[in-house]
Amino acid sequence: MNLNADHTTAFIGLGSNLGDRAGNLLLGVRGLMEASFVVHKLSGIYETEPVGLDTDKAFLNLVAEVRVNNISPSQMMARLLRIEYLLGRGDKAVKRPRTADLDVLFFGDTRVESEFVTVPHPRAHLRRFVLVPMNEICPDYVHPIFQKTMAQLLADCDEIGRAHV
């Protein structure tokens, strides 16, 4: 009997550019575990330039591979919003510096488009701060829409910003 038959593998991007950035990431990972996500892998932590925000404060980013049971992408997003709120994040729609930013990047091979969550994340394939850590922990993971591996998407990425350890 396969005990893992019912789990879904998802990838969550975590970022912070306010306060104790590394501490905020660790608290975000702790929040994932407290929200009943099984954290299977964590990428290294990368310092990245902000993209699309009105700030010059650098981010620390990582990607978590998690395993979940009996949860939808919308339910996952609701839990991530709660973690952000507990870590001091304000309105998610406001493009400002933040203590915590958690996003569902991929949820198995599921595709969802709603007002609440879009999976796969619509800009994941364009962002080095997603592709570099994804490539670190799962270079052969295939994007469900573009049918390219993370390694291929990273090689094709034109984004100017750097992601470095």
Coordinates of C-alpha atoms in Angstrom, one line a residue:
M1 CA 0.0 0.0 0.0
N2 CA 1.4 3.4 -1.0
L3 CA 0.9 5.8 1.9
N4 CA 1.9 8.8 -0.2
A5 CA -0.7 8.2 -3.0
D6 CA -2.9 11.1 -1.8
H7 CA -0.3 13.8 -1.4
T8 CA 0.3 16.7 -3.8
T9 CA 3.7 18.2 -4.2
A10 CA 3.6 22.0 -4.3
F11 CA 6.2 24.7 -4.5
I12 CA 6.0 27.9 -2.4
G13 CA 8.1 31.0 -3.0
L14 CA 9.0 33.0 0.2
G15 CA 10.5 36.4 0.2
S16 CA 11.2 39.3 2.6
N17 CA 12.8 42.7 2.3
L18 CA 11.9 44.3 5.6
G19 CA 13.3 43.8 9.1
D20 CA 15.1 40.6 9.9
R21 CA 14.8 39.2 6.4
A22 CA 16.4 35.8 7.2
G23 CA 14.4 35.5 10.4
N24 CA 11.2 36.3 8.5
L25 CA 12.0 33.5 6.0
L26 CA 12.6 31.0 8.8
L27 CA 9.4 32.1 10.5
G28 CA 7.6 31.6 7.2
V29 CA 8.9 28.1 6.9
R30 CA 7.8 27.4 10.5
G31 CA 4.4 28.8 9.5
L32 CA 4.2 26.3 6.7
M33 CA 4.8 23.4 9.1
E34 CA 2.3 24.8 11.6
A35 CA -0.2 25.0 8.7
S36 CA 0.1 21.2 8.2
F37 CA 2.4 21.4 5.1
V38 CA 5.1 18.8 5.1
V39 CA 8.3 20.7 4.1
H40 CA 10.2 18.3 2.0
K41 CA 13.0 20.5 0.6
L42 CA 14.2 24.1 1.0
S43 CA 16.4 25.9 -1.5
G44 CA 19.3 28.1 -0.3
I45 CA 18.5 31.7 0.5
Y46 CA 19.2 34.1 -2.3
E47 CA 19.5 37.9 -2.2
T48 CA 17.7 39.5 -5.1
E49 CA 16.8 42.9 -6.5
P50 CA 13.2 43.9 -6.1
V51 CA 11.1 43.5 -9.2
G52 CA 8.0 45.6 -9.9
L53 CA 8.1 47.3 -6.5
D54 CA 8.6 50.9 -5.5
T55 CA 11.7 50.2 -3.4
D56 CA 15.4 49.6 -3.7
K57 CA 15.6 47.3 -0.6
A58 CA 16.9 43.9 -1.6
F59 CA 14.9 40.7 -1.0
L60 CA 15.9 37.4 0.5
N61 CA 14.1 34.6 -1.3
L62 CA 13.8 30.9 -1.1
V63 CA 11.6 28.1 -2.5
A64 CA 10.0 25.4 -0.4
E65 CA 8.9 22.1 -1.8
V66 CA 6.0 20.9 0.3
R67 CA 3.7 17.9 0.4
V68 CA 0.0 18.4 1.2
N69 CA -3.0 16.1 1.6
N70 CA -6.7 16.9 0.9
I71 CA -6.2 20.6 0.2
S72 CA -6.9 22.8 -2.8
P73 CA -4.7 25.6 -4.2
S74 CA -7.2 28.1 -2.8
Q75 CA -7.1 26.6 0.7
M76 CA -3.3 26.7 0.4
M77 CA -3.3 30.3 -0.5
A78 CA -5.6 31.1 2.4
R79 CA -3.1 29.5 4.8
L80 CA -0.2 31.4 3.2
L81 CA -2.1 34.7 3.6
R82 CA -2.6 33.9 7.3
I83 CA 1.2 33.3 7.6
E84 CA 1.9 36.6 5.9
Y85 CA -0.5 38.4 8.2
L86 CA 1.0 36.8 11.3
L87 CA 4.4 38.0 10.1
G88 CA 3.2 41.6 9.7
R89 CA 2.3 41.8 6.0
G90 CA -0.3 44.4 5.1
D91 CA -2.4 44.5 2.0
K92 CA -1.1 42.0 -0.5
A93 CA -2.3 44.1 -3.4
V94 CA 0.0 47.0 -2.5
K95 CA 3.4 46.8 -4.3
R96 CA 5.6 47.9 -1.3
P97 CA 8.4 46.4 0.8
R98 CA 7.2 43.5 2.9
T99 CA 8.2 41.5 5.9
A100 CA 6.8 38.3 4.2
D101 CA 5.6 37.4 0.8
L102 CA 4.5 33.8 0.3
D103 CA 3.2 32.6 -3.1
V104 CA 1.9 29.3 -4.5
L105 CA 4.3 28.8 -7.5
F106 CA 3.2 25.3 -8.5
F107 CA 0.6 22.8 -7.2
G108 CA 1.4 19.5 -8.8
D109 CA 0.3 19.8 -12.4
T110 CA -2.9 21.7 -11.4
R111 CA -4.0 24.8 -13.3
V112 CA -6.3 27.2 -11.5
E113 CA -7.2 30.8 -12.5
S114 CA -9.4 32.6 -10.0
E115 CA -9.6 36.0 -8.3
F116 CA -7.9 34.4 -5.3
V117 CA -5.1 32.4 -6.8
T118 CA -3.5 31.5 -10.1
V119 CA -1.5 28.3 -10.4
P120 CA 1.0 28.0 -11.9
H121 CA 2.1 31.4 -10.7
P122 CA 1.7 33.6 -13.9
R123 CA 5.1 35.1 -13.7
A124 CA 7.2 32.2 -12.2
H125 CA 8.8 31.5 -15.6
L126 CA 10.0 35.1 -15.9
R127 CA 11.5 35.6 -12.5
R128 CA 15.1 34.7 -11.6
F129 CA 14.3 34.8 -7.9
V130 CA 11.9 31.9 -8.5
L131 CA 13.9 30.0 -11.2
V132 CA 17.3 30.0 -9.5
P133 CA 16.0 28.3 -6.3
M134 CA 13.6 26.1 -8.2
N135 CA 16.5 25.0 -10.4
E136 CA 18.5 24.3 -7.2
I137 CA 16.0 21.9 -5.7
C138 CA 14.2 20.5 -8.8
P139 CA 15.9 21.3 -12.1
D140 CA 13.9 18.6 -13.9
Y141 CA 10.5 19.8 -12.7
V142 CA 8.4 20.5 -15.8
H143 CA 6.3 23.7 -15.9
P144 CA 2.7 22.4 -16.5
I145 CA 1.9 25.1 -19.2
F146 CA 5.2 25.6 -21.0
Q147 CA 6.4 22.0 -20.8
K148 CA 10.0 23.1 -20.1
T149 CA 12.1 22.1 -17.1
M150 CA 13.2 24.7 -14.5
A151 CA 16.7 24.4 -15.9
Q152 CA 15.5 25.2 -19.4
L153 CA 13.3 28.1 -18.2
L154 CA 16.3 29.5 -16.2
A155 CA 18.5 29.3 -19.3
D156 CA 15.9 31.2 -21.3
C157 CA 15.2 33.8 -18.7
D158 CA 15.9 37.4 -19.9
E159 CA 15.2 39.1 -16.5
I160 CA 18.1 41.4 -15.7
G161 CA 18.0 41.1 -11.9
R162 CA 20.5 38.7 -10.3
A163 CA 19.9 36.1 -7.7
H164 CA 22.9 35.2 -5.6
V165 CA 23.6 33.3 -2.4

